[in-house]
Amino acid sequence: MSARGLILAGVDGDRTWRLQDYIGRGGYSALKKIIAEKIPAETIIAELKASSLRGRGGAGFPTGLKWSFMPRSFPGAKYLACNSDEGEPGTFKDRDILRYNPHSVIEGMTIAAYAMGCERGYNYIHGEIFEIYERFEEALAEAREAGLLGQKILGSDFSFELFAHHGYGAYICGEETALLESIEGKKGQPRFKPPFPASYGLYGKPTTINNTETFASVPFIVNMGGENFLNLGKPNNGGTKLFSISGHVNRPGNYEIGMGTPFAELLEMAGGMRGGRKLKAVIPGGSSSPVLPATVMMDCTMDYDSIAKAGSMLGSGAVIVMDETTCMVKALERLSYFYFEESCGQCTPCREGTGWLYRVVHRIENGLGRRDDLDLLNSVTGNIMGRTICALGDAASMPVQSFIKHFGSEFEYHIENKKCLVPPEVQHQGSQIYVSP
Amino acid sequence: MLSQESLQQIDREIAKYPPDQKQSAVMSALRIAQIEMGWLAKETIEFVAGYLDMPAIAAYEVASFYNMYDLQPVGRHKITVCTNLPCALSGGVHAADYVKQKLGIDFNETTPDGKFTLKEGECMGACGDAPVLLVNNHHMCSWMTTEKIDQLLADLENK
Ligand SMILES: Cc1cc2nc3c(=O)[nH]c(=O)nc-3n(C[C@H](O)[C@H](O)[C@H](O)COP(=O)(O)O)c2cc1C
Ligand code: SF4
Ligand code: FES
């Protein structure tokens, strides 16, 4: 079962996303059980804690604990937000969850609203996947029509209104407080924390934000019980998880597997290395997570603890695979450009620092690097990290530090020889347009 | 300024939010306005702000913060190609170069006949489908080989 996953188990591409298909797969049985048996909120949260489900959006915070922070008895409005603003380079799992199984997210959010006493929720969907936003609105209409969402759900006293909100091209809105600002109709600039959203969130009211995959896991946990979910993974790393594999493999795509599966197995599922070429490096958890050299990665299992021990982060589960044809300076240059472009500009260390990082990596890549540029890069990252409002500053710095740490000689070669260690034709050949058969 | 149909769509968006939070609909309202007008002129943004009872400057800030809003006129078809690293490893840059060559323009340029504008995009959350491009913000095209790019441009040419 673990190899076939939970959230994507039994889905058949674009053909089976509708309500009746989801119900056919056992969907909404968790919500129905909760309402019929009037299961107390504390019991649901206890199951989540037992499941060891950790947030799938990147930080890996235990979901049950997060839900227990919500002041359930707070009078007045409380909100729920789903983070489907997936834009971390390499990550493309929430898109598949939303297009193939949108009702799992709706059911998960509805159970969350029940457990935390939220009256209203929003699913914030990345602007670039607008067609999926439209599908989600259709799924919401189906759920409302069937009495599974809205006022007096399934004839009970419990009501929950859920709506879709779209982004329009700003990576930073994936940061949870920027996301709230954006729902409020403002620029997506992160807020200072504290106060945390559980006390001061959307419209100043207590709010819980979770990732799409986190919510989608909830109905399965309620159905199978926390402990069974935990056992699909390994201790402290419960359940199954979607891994998005991109880059130089034969079959890029999403693979939903038990936590703790060896990386080597995942790589094999993705068809192995393209053209039989040699693995050089892997970014294991989205572009913000530190890069790992092939030998280190081949010894890892895919879970929070193993990847952390190896010096990186499981993050969002986006695995970017690079083979021997990759120029590490060029790879870093593109990522650094991204963070520079996407910094919201609120904090000086991030706004100025990301510009410095990009310009220096760019000049090294273009044969204009200076002898002390690597020290300069390290000192700029040192000045960014820990000095910003949100984690984008760190996200921009960690790739730079890790690329230099593990592939420093390639950077030095560039600076000395004003050209790349990997000949341009080889790079060119390695990153041709590739579509898996 | 906007058609009855656009205004009705905006009203449906407003209804998603608490009655005292109309401003929350600004992102949708600007999107709807942009679809009708082709791009967001200052007057259009001011109109949207007025419709939502929010200061024009606040709506302008939103329009300029999110990069899918066009504050300058664009061609009839805007094509945005993702060149971020995961896509680049599977040909994202080659696909962009191919589109540039076919259209004879660079990023941020429009063909002289006003039919196409080309943009460089950041990760669209679809890296498994690389090369990926967006047509007019809302239509995503996956696995764009040179043949599929030829086909797409030929189709759009006549639209
Ligand atoms: C710059 C930045 C971008 C982020 N992007 C996303 C995102 O696209 N999706 C997401 O779920 N979380 C993202 N996060 C993490 C969120 O702030 C938040 O931790 C998460 O949505 C919480 O949900 P979870 O506990 O279920 O993981 C981002 C954080 C930062 C700092
Ligand atoms: S760290 Fe960067 S992105 Fe985050 S709030 Fe500061 S300037 Fe904005
Ligand atoms: S890098 Fe192109 S869609 Fe993610």
GROMACS .gro file of N, CA and C in nm, chain B residues 98 102 145-155:
model
   39
  535TYR      N    1   1.400   2.861  -2.859
  535TYR     CA    2   1.329   2.822  -2.981
  535TYR      C    3   1.213   2.919  -3.009
  539LYS      N    4   1.172   3.163  -3.330
  539LYS     CA    5   1.054   3.157  -3.417
  539LYS      C    6   0.983   3.291  -3.428
  582THR      N    7   0.788   2.033  -2.667
  582THR     CA    8   0.892   2.001  -2.764
  582THR      C    9   0.885   2.106  -2.875
  583THR      N   10   0.985   2.108  -2.962
  583THR     CA   11   0.983   2.206  -3.070
  583THR      C   12   0.860   2.184  -3.160
  584GLU      N   13   0.822   2.059  -3.181
  584GLU     CA   14   0.702   2.033  -3.264
  584GLU      C   15   0.578   2.092  -3.200
  585LYS      N   16   0.566   2.074  -3.069
  585LYS     CA   17   0.447   2.127  -3.001
  585LYS      C   18   0.448   2.280  -3.000
  586ILE      N   19   0.567   2.338  -2.992
  586ILE     CA   20   0.576   2.484  -2.998
  586ILE      C   21   0.531   2.532  -3.136
  587ASP      N   22   0.577   2.463  -3.242
  587ASP     CA   23   0.535   2.499  -3.378
  587ASP      C   24   0.382   2.499  -3.388
  588GLN      N   25   0.325   2.390  -3.339
  588GLN     CA   26   0.180   2.373  -3.346
  588GLN      C   27   0.107   2.484  -3.269
  589LEU      N   28   0.156   2.510  -3.147
  589LEU     CA   29   0.092   2.612  -3.064
  589LEU      C   30   0.096   2.749  -3.131
  590LEU      N   31   0.215   2.786  -3.181
  590LEU     CA   32   0.226   2.919  -3.242
  590LEU      C   33   0.138   2.928  -3.367
  591ALA      N   34   0.130   2.818  -3.443
  591ALA     CA   35   0.044   2.820  -3.562
  591ALA      C   36  -0.102   2.838  -3.521
  592ASP      N   37  -0.145   2.768  -3.416
  592ASP     CA   38  -0.284   2.783  -3.369
  592ASP      C   39  -0.312   2.924  -3.322
   0.00000   0.00000   0.00000
